[in-house]
CSV table of C-alpha atoms in Angstrom, one decimal:
chain,number,residue,atom,x,y,z
A,1,MET,CA,-52.8,68.7,75.9
A,2,THR,CA,-56.5,69.5,75.6
A,3,ARG,CA,-58.0,67.5,72.5
A,4,ILE,CA,-60.1,69.6,70.1
A,5,PRO,CA,-62.6,67.7,67.7
A,6,LEU,CA,-60.7,69.0,64.4
A,7,ARG,CA,-58.0,70.9,63.3
A,8,ILE,CA,-55.8,71.4,60.4
A,9,PRO,CA,-52.4,70.0,61.5
A,10,PRO,CA,-49.2,71.6,60.2
A,11,MET,CA,-47.8,70.1,56.9
A,12,THR,CA,-44.0,70.4,55.5
A,13,GLY,CA,-43.6,71.8,52.2
A,14,TRP,CA,-42.6,68.4,50.8
A,15,SER,CA,-45.8,67.0,51.9
A,16,ALA,CA,-47.7,69.8,50.5
A,17,GLY,CA,-45.8,69.3,47.0
A,18,ILE,CA,-46.9,65.6,47.1
A,19,ASN,CA,-50.6,66.6,47.8
A,20,ALA,CA,-50.3,69.2,44.9
A,21,VAL,CA,-49.1,66.4,42.7
A,22,GLY,CA,-52.3,64.2,43.7
A,23,MET,CA,-54.6,66.8,43.1
A,24,LEU,CA,-53.3,67.5,39.4
A,25,ALA,CA,-53.3,63.9,38.9
A,26,VAL,CA,-57.0,63.8,39.9
A,27,GLY,CA,-57.8,66.6,37.7
A,28,TRP,CA,-56.4,65.4,34.6
A,29,VAL,CA,-58.2,62.1,35.0
A,30,LEU,CA,-61.2,63.7,35.6
A,31,LEU,CA,-61.0,65.6,32.3
A,32,ARG,CA,-60.9,62.0,30.6
A,33,VAL,CA,-63.6,60.4,32.2
A,34,GLY,CA,-65.9,63.7,32.9
A,35,PRO,CA,-67.8,63.3,29.6
A,36,GLN,CA,-69.1,59.7,30.7
A,37,THR,CA,-70.6,61.4,33.9
A,38,ALA,CA,-73.1,63.8,34.7
A,39,PRO,CA,-72.4,67.2,35.4
A,40,TRP,CA,-73.2,67.2,39.2
A,41,VAL,CA,-70.6,64.3,39.5
A,42,VAL,CA,-67.8,66.4,37.8
A,43,TRP,CA,-68.9,69.7,39.8
A,44,LEU,CA,-68.9,67.8,43.1
A,45,LEU,CA,-65.7,66.2,42.5
A,46,VAL,CA,-64.2,69.8,41.7
A,47,ALA,CA,-65.5,71.1,45.1
A,48,GLY,CA,-63.8,68.0,46.8
A,49,VAL,CA,-60.4,68.8,44.9
A,50,ALA,CA,-60.8,72.6,45.7
A,51,ALA,CA,-61.6,71.8,49.6
A,52,TRP,CA,-58.2,69.6,49.6
A,53,ALA,CA,-56.3,72.3,48.0
A,54,MET,CA,-57.6,74.8,50.3
A,55,ARG,CA,-56.9,72.3,53.5
A,56,THR,CA,-53.2,71.9,51.9
A,57,ALA,CA,-52.6,75.6,51.6
A,58,LEU,CA,-53.6,76.3,55.4
A,59,ALA,CA,-51.9,73.0,56.3
A,60,ALA,CA,-48.7,74.2,54.8
A,61,ARG,CA,-49.3,77.9,56.3
A,62,ASN,CA,-49.5,76.2,59.7
A,63,GLY,CA,-46.3,74.1,59.2
A,64,ALA,CA,-44.5,77.4,58.1
A,65,THR,CA,-45.5,79.4,61.5
A,66,ALA,CA,-45.1,76.6,63.9
A,67,GLY,CA,-42.1,74.8,62.6
A,68,ALA,CA,-44.0,71.7,61.2
A,69,ALA,CA,-43.8,69.7,63.9
A,70,PRO,CA,-43.4,66.2,62.9
A,71,GLY,CA,-45.3,64.8,66.1
A,72,GLY,CA,-48.4,66.4,65.0
A,73,LEU,CA,-48.4,68.6,67.8
A,74,ASP,CA,-48.7,72.6,66.7
A,75,PRO,CA,-47.2,74.9,69.1
A,76,ALA,CA,-48.5,77.7,67.5
A,77,LEU,CA,-52.1,76.3,67.8
A,78,ALA,CA,-51.7,76.0,71.6
A,79,SER,CA,-50.5,79.6,72.1
A,80,THR,CA,-53.3,81.4,70.0
A,81,GLY,CA,-56.5,82.5,71.5
A,82,ALA,CA,-59.9,80.8,71.7
A,83,ALA,CA,-61.5,82.6,69.1
A,84,HIS,CA,-58.6,81.4,66.4
A,85,ARG,CA,-59.0,77.7,67.6
A,86,SER,CA,-62.8,77.8,67.3
A,87,GLY,CA,-62.5,79.5,63.8
A,88,GLU,CA,-59.9,76.8,62.7
A,89,ALA,CA,-61.9,74.1,64.1
A,90,TRP,CA,-65.0,75.1,62.0
A,91,ALA,CA,-62.8,75.6,59.0
A,92,ALA,CA,-61.3,72.0,59.4
A,93,ALA,CA,-64.8,70.8,59.9
A,94,ALA,CA,-66.2,72.3,56.6
A,95,LEU,CA,-63.4,71.2,54.4
A,96,LEU,CA,-63.4,67.7,55.9
A,97,VAL,CA,-67.2,67.5,55.1
A,98,THR,CA,-66.8,68.5,51.6
A,99,MET,CA,-63.3,66.4,50.8
A,100,THR,CA,-65.4,63.3,52.3
A,101,ALA,CA,-69.0,63.9,50.8
A,102,ALA,CA,-67.3,64.5,47.4
A,103,GLY,CA,-64.9,61.7,47.5
A,104,SER,CA,-67.4,59.1,48.6
A,105,VAL,CA,-70.4,60.0,46.5
A,106,THR,CA,-68.3,60.5,43.4
A,107,ALA,CA,-66.2,57.1,43.8
A,108,VAL,CA,-68.4,54.8,41.8
A,109,PRO,CA,-69.6,57.4,39.3
A,110,THR,CA,-65.9,58.4,38.3
A,111,GLN,CA,-64.5,54.5,38.2
A,112,GLY,CA,-62.8,55.1,41.7
A,113,LEU,CA,-61.3,58.6,41.1
A,114,GLY,CA,-63.4,60.2,43.7
A,115,VAL,CA,-62.0,57.9,46.5
A,116,ALA,CA,-58.7,59.5,46.1
A,117,VAL,CA,-60.2,62.5,47.6
A,118,LEU,CA,-61.8,60.5,50.4
A,119,VAL,CA,-58.6,58.5,51.1
A,120,VAL,CA,-56.6,61.9,52.1
A,121,ALA,CA,-59.5,63.0,54.4
A,122,VAL,CA,-59.5,59.7,56.1
A,123,ILE,CA,-55.6,59.7,56.4
A,124,GLY,CA,-55.7,63.2,57.5
A,125,VAL,CA,-58.0,62.6,60.3
A,126,ALA,CA,-56.9,59.4,61.6
A,127,SER,CA,-53.4,60.4,61.5
A,128,ASP,CA,-53.7,63.5,63.8
A,129,PRO,CA,-52.9,62.5,67.4
A,130,ALA,CA,-54.9,65.8,68.4
A,131,THR,CA,-58.1,64.8,67.1
A,132,THR,CA,-60.7,62.5,69.1
A,133,PRO,CA,-61.0,58.6,67.8
A,134,GLY,CA,-64.6,59.7,67.2
A,135,ALA,CA,-63.5,62.2,64.6
A,136,TRP,CA,-61.9,59.5,62.3
A,137,ILE,CA,-64.6,56.8,62.9
A,138,ALA,CA,-67.3,59.3,61.7
A,139,VAL,CA,-65.3,60.1,58.8
A,140,ALA,CA,-65.2,56.6,58.0
A,141,ILE,CA,-68.6,55.7,58.4
A,142,ALA,CA,-69.6,58.9,56.3
A,143,GLY,CA,-67.3,57.6,53.7
A,144,ALA,CA,-68.9,54.4,53.7
A,145,LEU,CA,-72.4,55.5,53.6
A,146,GLY,CA,-71.2,58.1,50.7
A,147,ILE,CA,-69.9,55.2,48.7
A,148,SER,CA,-72.9,53.4,48.9
A,149,ALA,CA,-75.1,56.3,48.0
A,150,GLY,CA,-72.9,56.8,44.8
A,151,ALA,CA,-73.5,53.3,44.1
A,152,LEU,CA,-77.3,53.7,44.0
A,153,LEU,CA,-77.3,56.8,42.3
A,154,THR,CA,-75.3,55.1,39.5
A,155,ALA,CA,-77.3,52.2,39.4
A,156,ALA,CA,-80.6,54.3,39.0
A,157,GLY,CA,-78.5,55.9,35.9
A,158,ARG,CA,-78.3,59.4,37.5
A,159,ALA,CA,-74.7,59.6,37.2
A,160,GLY,CA,-74.1,59.3,33.7
A,161,SER,CA,-73.2,56.6,31.4
A,162,VAL,CA,-70.9,54.6,33.6
A,163,THR,CA,-72.0,51.3,34.9
A,164,GLY,CA,-70.4,49.9,38.5
A,165,SER,CA,-70.0,46.5,39.5
A,166,VAL,CA,-70.0,44.5,42.7
A,167,LEU,CA,-66.0,44.1,42.6
A,168,GLY,CA,-65.6,47.8,41.8
A,169,LEU,CA,-67.7,48.5,44.8
A,170,LEU,CA,-65.7,46.1,47.1
A,171,THR,CA,-62.6,47.7,45.8
A,172,LEU,CA,-63.5,51.0,46.9
A,173,PHE,CA,-64.6,49.9,50.5
A,174,ALA,CA,-61.2,48.1,50.7
A,175,ALA,CA,-59.4,51.3,49.9
A,176,LEU,CA,-61.6,53.2,52.6
A,177,ALA,CA,-60.5,50.7,55.1
A,178,LEU,CA,-56.7,50.7,54.0
A,179,ALA,CA,-57.0,54.5,54.6
A,180,VAL,CA,-58.1,54.0,58.2
A,181,VAL,CA,-55.4,51.5,58.8
A,182,LEU,CA,-52.7,53.7,57.2
A,183,GLY,CA,-54.0,56.6,59.2
A,184,LEU,CA,-53.7,54.9,62.5
A,185,GLY,CA,-50.4,53.6,61.7
A,186,ARG,CA,-49.0,57.1,61.0
A,187,ARG,CA,-51.1,58.4,64.2
A,188,ALA,CA,-49.3,55.8,66.3
A,189,GLN,CA,-45.8,56.6,64.7
A,190,ARG,CA,-46.4,60.5,65.8
A,191,VAL,CA,-47.3,59.6,69.2
A,192,LEU,CA,-44.3,57.8,69.7
A,193,LEU,CA,-42.2,60.2,68.2
A,194,ALA,CA,-43.8,63.1,70.6
A,195,GLU,CA,-43.1,60.6,73.6
A,196,ARG,CA,-39.6,60.1,72.4
A,197,GLU,CA,-39.0,64.1,72.3
A,198,ARG,CA,-40.4,64.5,75.7
A,199,ALA,CA,-38.4,61.7,77.0
A,200,ASN,CA,-35.4,63.5,75.5
A,201,ALA,CA,-36.5,66.6,77.4
A,202,GLU,CA,-36.9,65.1,80.6
A,203,ALA,CA,-33.2,63.5,80.1
A,204,VAL,CA,-31.9,66.9,79.3
A,205,ARG,CA,-33.6,68.3,82.5
A,206,ALA,CA,-32.2,65.7,84.7
A,207,GLN,CA,-28.7,66.1,83.4
A,208,ALA,CA,-29.0,69.7,84.2
A,209,ALA,CA,-30.4,69.0,87.6
A,210,ALA,CA,-27.6,66.5,88.0
A,211,HIS,CA,-25.0,69.4,87.2
A,212,ARG,CA,-26.4,71.8,89.5
A,213,VAL,CA,-26.2,69.1,92.3
A,214,ALA,CA,-22.6,68.7,91.4
A,215,ILE,CA,-21.9,72.2,91.4
A,216,ALA,CA,-23.6,72.6,94.9
A,217,ARG,CA,-21.9,69.5,96.2
A,218,ASP,CA,-18.2,70.9,95.2
A,219,LEU,CA,-18.9,74.1,96.6
A,220,HIS,CA,-20.2,73.0,99.9
A,221,ASP,CA,-17.1,70.5,100.3
A,222,VAL,CA,-14.7,73.8,99.6
A,223,LEU,CA,-16.5,76.0,101.8
A,224,ALA,CA,-17.4,73.8,104.6
A,225,HIS,CA,-13.5,72.7,104.9
A,226,SER,CA,-11.9,76.2,104.2
A,227,LEU,CA,-14.1,78.3,106.0
A,228,GLY,CA,-14.4,76.0,108.8
A,229,GLY,CA,-11.0,75.8,109.5
A,230,LEU,CA,-10.8,79.6,108.9
A,231,VAL,CA,-13.4,80.1,111.8
A,232,VAL,CA,-11.2,77.7,114.1
A,233,GLN,CA,-8.1,79.9,113.4
A,234,LEU,CA,-9.6,83.0,114.0
A,235,ASP,CA,-11.5,82.0,117.0
A,236,ALA,CA,-8.0,81.0,118.6
A,237,ALA,CA,-6.5,84.1,117.4
A,238,GLU,CA,-9.0,86.0,119.3
A,239,ALA,CA,-8.5,83.7,122.6
A,240,LEU,CA,-4.6,84.5,122.1
A,241,LEU,CA,-5.0,88.1,121.7
A,242,GLU,CA,-7.3,88.4,124.9
A,243,ALA,CA,-4.5,86.5,126.6
A,244,GLY,CA,-2.2,89.2,125.4
A,245,ASP,CA,-0.2,86.6,123.3
A,246,ALA,CA,0.2,88.7,120.3
A,247,GLU,CA,2.9,86.7,118.6
A,248,ARG,CA,0.8,83.3,118.5
A,249,ALA,CA,-2.2,85.2,117.4
A,250,GLY,CA,-0.4,86.5,114.6
A,251,ALA,CA,0.7,83.0,113.5
A,252,ARG,CA,-3.1,82.1,113.7
A,253,VAL,CA,-3.8,84.8,111.6
A,254,ALA,CA,-1.5,83.8,109.0
A,255,ALA,CA,-2.8,80.3,108.9
A,256,ALA,CA,-6.1,81.7,108.2
A,257,ARG,CA,-4.9,83.5,105.5
A,258,ARG,CA,-3.5,80.5,104.3
A,259,LEU,CA,-6.7,78.6,104.6
A,260,ALA,CA,-8.6,81.1,102.8
A,261,VAL,CA,-6.2,81.2,99.9
A,262,ALA,CA,-6.4,77.3,99.5
A,263,GLY,CA,-10.4,77.5,99.8
A,264,LEU,CA,-10.2,80.0,96.9
A,265,ASP,CA,-7.7,77.7,94.9
A,266,GLU,CA,-10.0,74.9,95.5
A,267,ALA,CA,-12.9,76.7,94.5
A,268,ARG,CA,-11.5,77.7,91.4
A,269,GLU,CA,-10.3,74.2,90.7
A,270,ALA,CA,-13.9,72.9,91.6
A,271,VAL,CA,-15.4,75.3,89.1
A,272,ARG,CA,-12.9,74.6,86.2
A,273,THR,CA,-13.5,70.8,86.8
A,274,LEU,CA,-17.1,71.5,86.3
A,275,ARG,CA,-16.9,73.4,83.1
A,276,GLY,CA,-14.8,70.7,81.7
A,277,PRO,CA,-11.5,70.8,79.6
A,278,ASP,CA,-11.5,73.9,77.4
A,279,PRO,CA,-10.8,72.8,73.5
A,280,ASP,CA,-9.0,76.3,72.8
A,281,ASP,CA,-6.5,75.8,75.5
A,282,GLY,CA,-5.3,72.2,74.7
A,283,THR,CA,-6.1,70.9,78.1
A,284,PRO,CA,-6.4,67.2,78.1
A,285,ALA,CA,-9.3,65.3,79.7
A,286,ALA,CA,-8.7,64.1,83.1
A,287,SER,CA,-6.7,61.2,83.4
A,288,ALA,CA,-5.8,58.3,86.1
A,289,VAL,CA,-4.5,59.8,89.4
A,290,GLN,CA,-1.2,58.4,90.7
A,291,PRO,CA,-0.7,57.2,94.2
A,292,ASP,CA,2.0,60.2,94.9
A,293,GLU,CA,-0.3,62.8,93.8
A,294,LEU,CA,-3.4,61.4,95.7
A,295,ALA,CA,-1.0,61.2,98.9
A,296,ALA,CA,0.1,64.7,98.4
A,297,ARG,CA,-3.6,66.0,98.3
A,298,LEU,CA,-4.3,64.2,101.5
A,299,GLU,CA,-1.1,65.4,103.1
A,300,ALA,CA,-2.1,68.9,102.1
A,301,LEU,CA,-5.4,68.4,104.0
A,302,ARG,CA,-3.5,67.0,107.0
A,303,THR,CA,-1.2,70.2,107.3
A,304,ALA,CA,-4.0,72.5,106.9
A,305,GLU,CA,-5.8,71.6,110.2
A,306,PRO,CA,-5.3,74.0,113.1
A,307,HIS,CA,-3.6,71.2,115.4
A,308,GLU,CA,-1.3,68.3,115.4
A,309,GLY,CA,-3.9,65.5,116.0
A,310,VAL,CA,-4.4,64.4,112.6
A,311,HIS,CA,-2.6,61.2,111.7
A,312,ILE,CA,-2.8,59.5,108.0
A,313,GLU,CA,-2.0,55.8,107.4
A,314,GLU,CA,-2.0,54.2,104.5
A,315,SER,CA,-1.5,50.2,103.9
A,316,GLY,CA,-1.5,47.7,101.0
A,317,ALA,CA,-0.4,48.3,97.5
A,318,PRO,CA,-1.2,51.8,96.4
A,319,ARG,CA,-2.0,52.1,92.6
A,320,ALA,CA,-3.5,54.8,90.2
A,321,VAL,CA,-7.1,55.4,90.2
A,322,SER,CA,-9.6,57.3,88.2
A,323,ALA,CA,-9.8,61.2,88.7
A,324,ALA,CA,-13.5,60.5,90.2
A,325,LEU,CA,-12.4,58.1,92.7
A,326,ALA,CA,-9.3,60.3,93.6
A,327,GLU,CA,-11.6,63.1,94.3
A,328,ALA,CA,-14.3,61.2,96.1
A,329,LEU,CA,-11.2,59.7,98.6
A,330,VAL,CA,-10.2,63.4,99.2
A,331,ARG,CA,-13.7,64.7,99.7
A,332,ALA,CA,-14.4,62.0,102.2
A,333,VAL,CA,-11.2,62.9,104.2
A,334,GLN,CA,-12.1,66.5,104.0
A,335,GLU,CA,-15.6,66.0,105.2
A,336,GLY,CA,-14.4,63.7,107.9
A,337,LEU,CA,-11.8,66.6,109.1
A,338,SER,CA,-14.7,69.0,108.8
A,339,ASN,CA,-17.0,67.0,110.8
A,340,ALA,CA,-14.3,66.5,113.5
A,341,ARG,CA,-13.4,70.1,113.7
A,342,LYS,CA,-17.2,71.0,114.2
A,343,HIS,CA,-18.4,68.5,116.4
A,344,ALA,CA,-15.4,67.4,118.2
A,345,PRO,CA,-12.7,70.3,118.3
A,346,GLY,CA,-9.3,69.4,119.3
A,347,SER,CA,-10.0,65.5,119.4
A,348,ALA,CA,-7.3,63.2,117.7
A,349,VAL,CA,-8.4,62.4,114.0
A,350,ARG,CA,-7.2,59.1,112.6
A,351,VAL,CA,-7.3,58.6,108.7
A,352,ALA,CA,-6.5,55.1,107.5
A,353,LEU,CA,-6.3,54.4,103.4
A,354,VAL,CA,-6.3,50.5,103.0
A,355,TRP,CA,-5.6,49.1,99.6
A,356,HIS,CA,-7.3,45.7,98.8
A,357,PRO,CA,-6.7,43.6,95.9
A,358,ASP,CA,-10.0,44.6,94.4
A,359,ARG,CA,-11.1,47.8,96.1
A,360,VAL,CA,-9.6,50.8,98.2
A,361,GLU,CA,-11.2,51.5,101.6
A,362,CYS,CA,-10.8,54.7,103.3
A,363,VAL,CA,-11.8,55.2,107.2
A,364,ILE,CA,-11.8,58.5,109.1
A,365,GLN,CA,-12.6,58.3,112.8
A,366,ASN,CA,-12.0,60.5,115.8
A,367,ALA,CA,-13.0,60.5,119.6
A,368,MET,CA,-16.4,61.7,120.9
A,369,PRO,CA,-15.7,65.1,122.6
A,370,ALA,CA,-16.0,65.6,126.3
A,371,GLU,CA,-18.9,67.8,127.6
A,372,GLY,CA,-16.7,70.9,127.7
A,373,GLY,CA,-15.6,70.2,123.8
A,374,ARG,CA,-19.2,69.9,123.0
A,375,GLU,CA,-19.8,73.6,124.4
A,376,ALA,CA,-16.7,74.8,122.8
A,377,GLY,CA,-17.7,73.6,119.2
A,378,ARG,CA,-21.5,74.3,119.2
A,379,GLY,CA,-21.3,77.5,117.4
A,380,LEU,CA,-19.2,75.9,114.7
A,381,ALA,CA,-21.6,72.8,114.6
A,382,ALA,CA,-24.4,74.8,114.0
A,383,THR,CA,-22.8,76.0,110.7
A,384,GLY,CA,-23.5,74.0,107.4
A,385,GLY,CA,-26.8,72.7,105.9
A,386,GLY,CA,-26.0,68.7,106.5
A,387,PHE,CA,-25.1,68.1,103.0
A,388,GLY,CA,-21.5,66.9,103.5
A,389,LEU,CA,-22.0,63.3,104.0
A,390,ARG,CA,-25.0,63.1,101.3
A,391,GLY,CA,-22.2,64.6,99.0
A,392,VAL,CA,-19.8,62.0,100.0
A,393,ARG,CA,-22.3,59.3,99.3
A,394,GLU,CA,-23.3,60.9,96.0
A,395,ARG,CA,-19.6,60.8,95.0
A,396,PHE,CA,-19.0,57.1,96.0
A,397,ALA,CA,-22.3,55.8,94.4
A,398,ALA,CA,-21.2,57.4,91.3
A,399,VAL,CA,-18.0,55.2,91.2
A,400,GLY,CA,-19.7,52.1,92.5
A,401,GLY,CA,-19.1,52.5,95.9
A,402,THR,CA,-20.7,52.6,99.4
A,403,VAL,CA,-20.3,55.0,102.5
A,404,THR,CA,-21.3,54.5,106.1
A,405,ALA,CA,-21.2,56.6,109.0
A,406,GLY,CA,-22.1,56.5,112.6
A,407,THR,CA,-20.8,56.3,116.4
A,408,THR,CA,-19.2,53.3,118.1
A,409,GLY,CA,-18.8,52.6,121.7
A,410,THR,CA,-19.6,54.9,124.6
A,411,GLY,CA,-18.4,57.4,126.6
A,412,ALA,CA,-14.8,57.9,126.6
A,413,ALA,CA,-14.4,55.2,124.4
A,414,GLY,CA,-16.9,56.4,121.7
A,415,ARG,CA,-15.5,57.2,118.3
A,416,PHE,CA,-17.5,58.5,115.3
A,417,VAL,CA,-16.4,56.5,112.2
A,418,LEU,CA,-16.9,57.4,108.6
A,419,ARG,CA,-16.0,54.5,106.2
A,420,ALA,CA,-15.8,54.8,102.4
A,421,GLU,CA,-14.9,51.9,99.9
A,422,ALA,CA,-15.1,51.4,96.0
A,423,PRO,CA,-13.7,49.3,93.6
A,424,ALA,CA,-10.1,50.1,92.5
């Protein structure tokens, strides 16, 4: 934000009311001390109170149009033109000079009454984060010089029958210093509040970004698995039709249709999960997933594969896991099968789900393809954006787990291994 020398910051109706009460109090006391002071003192103080009233009215108007931003930041000011900002800066400067001069010079002749106007001016400038430090320092110095000038005029008998004292003069300087401290304290509070609001806005943006990543991850997992399997089935059907085997080609097309229906169902489920439970349909929040349900989801992945070389083994003592961990395990197996289908078509895939006392481990491995297999799967391997493993890592990281992936061995003994584990 570009700083401007002076401005009229927005003010709430409550603050404007407090200022109005203060102005009425100053006016009532002025009526009582007026006969003891010179006319120029009364008129100068009246001018200061009038400037105070005008500044309060303008600040209340800014507060009404800009929402009275508590951090001292005026959105309406930032959106207006340079001419308006320049005009407001000149108005703020003129009113501030009037209040400072009137309040400081009349402070001693009015037995401390004028210092109320000076204090309001100092606090108003020092508490506004949009003004430069030089502004409130200049106002404080001008106030001190004005109090000194008023004291000299009073001592010379030019301010009426009022007499000053050293103690009274020191009290006025103390009031000026206290106004500076109060203004700077409010300034720091407003800056902190503005920083907190910005941090909250950043948190909201980060949450929205995380939500978009979750949507992209789920849709990638669904599409990469279902569409990848669909391509394999249709390629096989095309090859069988060219060979004249219409019956087996029809079976492949039927399997492709089942994959498409399953993929559509998974996409709908992913969207429903991301939207969260609907409070109107009485759907409960996600609960723990039982071992039988998890095993059924893994078995559904195995039966959806176009070949019989997928084996799932489970060892240890299965137990219920959170919905997030169950989803991570299913997506890890799904990604392992998709990778094997794309990069090593026809290769056997072994899925091992191992339940340890404190964690669950999922290992998906497949043999590396021979040269001919690489050529056959090259078109399918080129699909996708390479986000599958990243999505698996993100899912397991969210539940406190880890994921590793890589090849082991060489030649015919080479294998690709995807290993994921998390506390359970």
